[in-house]
Coordinates of C-alpha atoms and ligand atoms in Angstrom, one line a residue:
X1 CA -60.8 -20.1 4.2
X2 CA -63.5 -18.3 2.3
X3 CA -63.5 -19.3 -1.5
X4 CA -67.1 -17.6 -1.4
X5 CA -67.8 -14.1 -3.6
X6 CA -70.1 -12.1 -1.1
X7 CA -70.8 -7.7 -2.2
X8 CA -71.7 -5.2 0.6
X9 CA -72.5 -1.6 -0.4
X10 CA -74.5 1.1 1.0
X11 CA -75.3 4.3 1.0
X12 CA -75.5 7.0 3.3
X13 CA -79.4 8.0 2.9
X14 CA -78.7 12.0 3.3
X15 CA -80.6 12.9 -0.3
X16 CA -81.7 11.1 -3.5
X17 CA -78.9 9.3 -5.6
X18 CA -76.7 10.8 -9.0
X19 CA -75.6 10.8 -12.1
X20 CA -71.7 10.6 -10.0
X21 CA -73.1 7.2 -7.9
X22 CA -74.5 5.5 -11.0
X23 CA -71.4 4.9 -12.8
X24 CA -69.4 5.3 -9.3
X25 CA -71.3 2.1 -8.2
X26 CA -74.6 1.2 -8.9
X27 CA -73.8 0.4 -12.2
X28 CA -71.1 -2.2 -11.2
X29 CA -73.0 -3.8 -8.6
X30 CA -76.0 -4.2 -10.1
X31 CA -74.0 -6.0 -13.4
X32 CA -72.2 -8.3 -10.1
X33 CA -76.2 -9.2 -8.3
X34 CA -75.8 -12.2 -10.3
X35 CA -72.2 -13.4 -9.5
X36 CA -72.1 -12.9 -5.7
X37 CA -74.6 -13.2 -2.9
X38 CA -74.7 -9.6 -2.1
X39 CA -76.3 -7.6 0.2
X40 CA -76.9 -4.0 -0.3
X41 CA -77.0 -1.1 2.7
X42 CA -79.3 1.6 3.7
X43 CA -76.6 3.5 5.9
X44 CA -79.0 5.4 8.2
X45 CA -76.5 5.2 11.6
X46 CA -73.8 6.2 9.9
X47 CA -75.5 9.4 7.8
X48 CA -76.4 10.2 11.3
X49 CA -72.9 10.3 12.5
X50 CA -73.0 13.8 10.9
X51 CA -77.0 14.6 10.5
X52 CA -77.4 13.6 14.0
X53 CA -80.1 17.3 15.1
X54 CA -81.4 16.1 11.6
X55 CA -83.1 12.8 11.7
X56 CA -85.8 13.4 9.2
X57 CA -84.2 14.2 6.9
X58 CA -82.0 11.1 6.9
X59 CA -85.5 9.0 7.0
X60 CA -87.5 10.1 4.0
X61 CA -84.2 9.8 2.4
X62 CA -84.2 6.1 3.2
X63 CA -86.9 5.6 0.9
X64 CA -85.5 8.4 -1.7
X65 CA -82.3 5.6 -2.1
X66 CA -83.9 2.1 -2.2
X67 CA -86.2 3.9 -4.9
X68 CA -83.3 4.5 -6.6
X69 CA -81.7 1.6 -6.2
X70 CA -84.9 -0.7 -7.1
X71 CA -85.4 2.5 -10.5
X72 CA -81.4 1.5 -11.1
X73 CA -82.4 -1.9 -11.6
X74 CA -81.3 -3.9 -7.5
X75 CA -83.6 -6.6 -7.8
X76 CA -84.2 -7.4 -4.2
X77 CA -85.2 -11.1 -5.0
X78 CA -80.7 -11.0 -6.1
X79 CA -79.5 -9.2 -3.1
X80 CA -80.4 -8.4 0.2
X81 CA -81.2 -4.4 1.0
X82 CA -81.5 -3.6 4.2
X83 CA -81.0 -1.1 6.2
X84 CA -78.6 0.0 8.9
X85 CA -79.5 0.5 11.9
X86 CA -82.4 -3.0 11.5
X87 CA -79.3 -4.8 12.2
X88 CA -78.2 -3.9 15.6
X89 CA -75.2 -7.1 15.9
X90 CA -73.0 -3.9 13.3
X91 CA -73.0 -2.1 16.3
X92 CA -71.8 -5.0 18.8
X93 CA -69.0 -5.4 16.5
X94 CA -68.1 -2.4 16.5
X95 CA -67.6 -2.1 20.3
X96 CA -65.4 -4.9 19.8
X97 CA -63.1 -3.2 16.6
X98 CA -62.9 -0.3 18.8
X99 CA -60.1 -1.6 20.5
X100 CA -57.9 -2.6 17.3
X101 CA -57.3 0.4 15.7
X102 CA -55.7 3.8 17.2
X103 CA -57.3 7.1 17.8
X104 CA -54.6 9.0 15.4
X105 CA -54.8 6.0 12.7
X106 CA -58.6 7.9 12.8
X107 CA -57.4 10.9 12.4
X108 CA -55.2 10.6 9.5
X109 CA -57.8 9.4 7.2
X110 CA -57.9 11.6 4.2
X111 CA -61.3 10.8 2.8
X112 CA -62.2 11.8 6.8
X113 CA -60.2 15.0 6.8
X114 CA -61.8 15.7 3.2
X115 CA -65.2 15.9 4.3
X116 CA -65.1 17.6 7.5
X117 CA -63.7 20.9 6.0
X118 CA -67.7 21.2 5.0
X119 CA -69.0 19.9 8.8
X120 CA -69.9 22.9 11.0
X121 CA -67.9 20.3 13.8
X122 CA -65.0 20.8 12.2
X123 CA -63.4 22.3 14.9
X124 CA -64.2 19.3 17.2
X125 CA -65.3 15.8 15.8
X126 CA -68.1 13.4 17.3
X127 CA -66.2 11.3 18.3
X128 CA -69.3 9.7 16.3
X129 CA -67.7 10.6 13.1
X130 CA -63.8 10.3 14.0
X131 CA -64.8 6.4 14.1
X132 CA -68.0 6.1 11.3
X133 CA -65.4 3.8 9.8
X134 CA -65.7 1.5 12.5
X135 CA -68.3 1.2 11.9
X136 CA -68.3 0.6 8.5
X137 CA -65.9 -2.2 8.6
X138 CA -68.2 -3.6 11.0
X139 CA -71.1 -3.6 8.2
X140 CA -68.2 -5.3 5.7
X141 CA -66.7 -7.7 7.6
X142 CA -70.2 -8.9 9.3
X143 CA -71.3 -9.8 5.8
X144 CA -67.8 -11.6 4.7
X145 CA -67.6 -9.1 1.8
X146 CA -64.9 -10.5 -1.0
X147 CA -65.9 -7.4 -3.1
X148 CA -67.2 -3.8 -2.2
X149 CA -68.4 -1.8 -5.3
X150 CA -67.8 2.5 -4.5
X151 CA -66.7 5.2 -5.5
X152 CA -63.1 5.9 -4.8
X153 CA -63.8 8.5 -1.8
X154 CA -64.3 5.0 0.1
X155 CA -60.7 3.3 -0.4
X156 CA -59.3 5.1 2.7
X157 CA -62.1 3.5 4.6
X158 CA -62.0 0.0 3.3
X159 CA -58.1 0.4 4.5
X160 CA -59.5 0.5 8.3
X161 CA -61.1 -2.4 7.7
X162 CA -58.6 -4.3 6.1
X163 CA -56.7 -3.3 8.6
X164 CA -59.4 -4.0 11.8
X165 CA -59.3 -7.7 10.3
X166 CA -55.5 -8.2 10.2
X167 CA -55.5 -6.8 13.7
X168 CA -58.8 -8.7 14.3
X169 CA -56.9 -12.0 12.9
X170 CA -53.6 -11.1 14.6
X171 CA -54.9 -10.4 17.7
X172 CA -57.5 -13.1 18.4
X173 CA -55.1 -15.9 16.7
X174 CA -57.8 -17.0 13.9
X175 CA -59.0 -16.1 10.4
X176 CA -62.8 -15.9 11.0
X177 CA -62.5 -12.2 9.1
X178 CA -61.8 -11.8 5.6
X179 CA -60.2 -8.4 3.8
X180 CA -62.5 -7.2 1.0
X181 CA -61.0 -5.1 -2.4
X182 CA -62.5 -2.1 -3.6
X183 CA -64.2 -2.4 -7.3
X184 CA -64.5 1.4 -8.7
X185 CA -66.9 2.4 -11.5
X186 CA -66.1 3.6 -15.2
X187 CA -65.7 7.8 -13.2
X188 CA -65.1 7.3 -9.5
X189 CA -65.6 10.7 -8.7
X190 CA -67.9 12.8 -11.6
X191 CA -68.1 16.3 -11.4
X192 CA -71.0 18.9 -11.1
X193 CA -72.5 21.0 -13.8
X194 CA -70.7 24.1 -12.5
X195 CA -67.2 22.1 -12.9
X196 CA -65.9 23.4 -9.4
X197 CA -66.1 20.2 -7.2
X198 CA -67.6 17.3 -7.0
X199 CA -71.2 16.0 -7.8
X200 CA -73.2 16.5 -5.0
X201 CA -76.6 16.5 -3.2
X202 CA -75.0 19.8 -0.3
X203 CA -74.0 21.0 -3.1
X204 CA -76.5 21.4 -5.4
X205 CA -74.1 20.4 -8.4
X206 CA -75.9 16.9 -9.7
X207 CA -77.9 15.5 -11.7
X208 CA -80.4 13.1 -10.3
X209 CA -81.7 10.1 -11.0
X210 CA -85.4 11.2 -9.8
X211 CA -84.6 14.2 -12.0
X212 CA -87.8 14.9 -15.0
X213 CA -86.3 15.3 -18.7
X214 CA -86.6 18.4 -18.7
X215 CA -84.3 19.4 -15.3
X216 CA -82.2 16.8 -16.4
X217 CA -81.9 19.1 -20.0
X218 CA -81.4 22.0 -18.4
X219 CA -79.7 21.1 -15.8
X220 CA -77.1 20.1 -19.2
X221 CA -77.2 24.0 -20.5
X222 CA -76.3 25.1 -17.8
X223 CA -73.1 23.4 -17.6
X224 CA -70.1 25.4 -17.2
X225 CA -67.6 25.1 -20.4
X226 CA -64.6 26.4 -21.8
X227 CA -65.7 30.3 -21.2
X228 CA -63.2 31.1 -24.2
X229 CA -65.0 29.3 -26.7
X230 CA -67.4 32.3 -27.7
X231 CA -67.6 32.2 -31.1
X232 CA -68.1 28.0 -33.3
X233 CA -65.0 28.3 -35.1
X234 CA -63.3 29.3 -31.4
X235 CA -61.2 26.4 -30.3
X236 CA -62.1 24.5 -27.1
X237 CA -60.1 23.5 -24.0
X238 CA -62.1 19.7 -23.4
X239 CA -59.9 19.8 -19.7
X240 CA -62.2 20.9 -17.2
X241 CA -64.9 21.6 -19.3
X242 CA -68.2 19.3 -17.7
X243 CA -69.6 18.0 -20.8
X244 CA -66.5 16.5 -21.7
X245 CA -66.7 14.8 -18.4
X246 CA -69.8 13.9 -19.0
X247 CA -69.0 12.7 -22.2
X248 CA -66.3 10.6 -20.8
X249 CA -68.7 8.8 -18.1
X250 CA -71.3 8.5 -20.9
X251 CA -70.6 8.4 -24.1
X252 CA -69.4 4.7 -24.4
X253 CA -68.5 5.1 -28.2
X254 CA -64.4 5.8 -27.7
X255 CA -64.2 6.9 -31.5
X256 CA -66.8 9.2 -31.9
X257 CA -65.8 10.9 -27.9
X258 CA -61.9 11.3 -29.4
X259 CA -63.2 12.6 -33.1
X260 CA -65.8 15.2 -30.6
X261 CA -62.7 16.1 -28.5
X262 CA -60.7 16.9 -31.9
X263 CA -63.5 18.5 -33.5
X264 CA -63.5 20.8 -30.2
X265 CA -59.8 21.6 -30.1
X266 CA -59.6 22.4 -33.1
X267 CA -62.4 24.6 -33.2
X268 CA -66.3 24.7 -35.9
X269 CA -67.9 22.0 -32.6
X270 CA -70.4 24.7 -31.2
X271 CA -71.1 23.6 -27.3
X272 CA -75.3 23.5 -28.0
X273 CA -75.1 20.4 -30.4
X274 CA -72.0 19.2 -27.4
X275 CA -75.2 19.8 -25.1
X276 CA -77.9 18.5 -27.0
X277 CA -75.1 15.4 -28.1
X278 CA -75.0 14.7 -23.9
X279 CA -78.8 15.5 -23.1
X280 CA -80.0 13.0 -25.7
X281 CA -77.5 10.1 -24.1
X282 CA -78.9 11.1 -20.1
X283 CA -82.3 11.0 -21.4
X284 CA -82.2 8.1 -22.7
X285 CA -79.9 6.3 -20.0
X286 CA -82.4 8.6 -17.3
X287 CA -86.2 7.3 -18.9
X288 CA -85.6 3.3 -18.1
X289 CA -85.0 4.0 -15.3
X290 CA -87.3 6.2 -14.5
X291 CA -89.9 3.5 -15.5
X292 CA -89.1 1.4 -13.9
X293 CA -89.7 3.7 -10.6
X294 CA -93.5 4.0 -11.4
X295 CA -93.9 0.5 -11.5
X296 CA -93.2 0.5 -7.3
X297 CA -95.9 0.2 -5.5
X298 CA -95.4 2.3 -2.2
X299 CA -97.1 0.2 0.0
X300 CA -93.9 -2.8 -0.5
X301 CA -91.4 -0.2 0.0
X302 CA -91.1 -1.2 4.3
X303 CA -92.0 -4.1 3.9
X304 CA -89.6 -5.3 1.8
X305 CA -86.7 -3.2 3.5
X306 CA -87.7 -4.8 6.7
X307 CA -88.0 -8.6 4.9
X308 CA -84.2 -7.8 4.1
X309 CA -83.1 -6.4 7.2
X310 CA -84.2 -9.8 9.0
X311 CA -82.3 -11.7 6.3
X312 CA -78.9 -9.8 6.8
X313 CA -79.4 -9.9 11.0
X314 CA -79.2 -13.9 10.4
X315 CA -75.0 -13.6 8.3
X316 CA -74.2 -9.9 11.2
X317 CA -75.5 -12.6 14.2
X318 CA -73.7 -15.7 12.9
X319 CA -70.4 -13.5 12.1
X320 CA -70.9 -11.8 15.5
X321 CA -71.3 -14.4 17.7
X322 CA -68.1 -16.6 15.6
X323 CA -66.5 -13.1 17.5
X324 CA -67.3 -13.3 21.0
X325 CA -66.4 -17.5 20.5
X326 CA -62.9 -16.6 19.7
X327 CA -62.5 -13.5 21.9
X328 CA -63.4 -15.5 24.7
X329 CA -66.9 -14.0 26.2
X330 CA -69.9 -16.5 25.0
X331 CA -70.8 -17.6 28.4
X332 CA -73.5 -19.9 27.4
Ligands
LIG401 N1 -69.9 5.0 3.3 C1 -70.6 4.8 2.3 C2 -71.0 6.5 1.9 O1 -70.8 7.3 2.1 C3 -72.1 4.5 2.5 C4 -71.0 3.5 3.8 C5 -71.5 2.4 5.0 C6 -70.9 1.8 3.2 N2 -70.9 1.2 4.7 C7 -70.5 0.9 3.4 C8 -70.5 1.2 1.7 C9 -70.1 -0.2 3.8 C10 -69.4 0.3 1.5 C11 -69.5 -0.8 2.6 O2 -72.4 5.9 1.4

């Protein structure tokens, strides 16, 4: 029925965005802005599901994430940037979708299980957190999104969304809701500078898009490498070596990368040479982002977000109306 290509993505505003976001999804989003209708959602309600006791943090980071979007090249002329809580239609859709998925199915979600390991409420999961994937299905379907550029931790959530779409269309004998597919970035799970876990704000092991050149340099030079690679002439390990993980993600010259790896394995390539190369690559990636960030006019931010949210609301309201129609609960 529909052959329009629609992109929807979003981020929880729990902190500023980092290089993992950039390589995992932002880069794709920026290149998709042109051929697709495009919505980018700052998912403040979803962020509250595990930060309900710290709403100030979420509110502050709505602005930070918006700045990261603009600085990396998301263009509000091409893409509708919206705040989730300003589109209440999403939460009515969520209510209808809640009937279409079982609690055990939600509990089986590997992304939820993973996230729970780090939560204080791990042993008594809230209804809100368990069911945020339902709300995410509302986000996706409200805009009839077909393509979702995100990291691979989101795959399990898109599966839930597609299950809800199929169930809805079957139960109500319709085809109004549309399934979507994930578009993965080059590196879906960038490791943190400590080499222990995925880069994240909460683990304090990420390089943020808003870090100053000095901080970036200091973080690069503190990266975990191969603890047995002591002298330059020693043979080194590439696997598990954070500098190589970042070179994999950010060095675009495949031949150069391969030759650096073989030289490192053989011995004769020092960590400081590699770190200096990586530092240069990251500095030249981040410099134009910083430059663009400096042009953002603080006073226009909320205006842009409120406007985008109104546009988005119009689209979501049309979907909601159709959903109520096929369920058979329109009275006016
Ligand atoms: N779950 C995403 C995250 O953790 C944020 C998000 C909310 C999202 N709604 C979405 C992503 C819809 C893609 C599509 O950052």
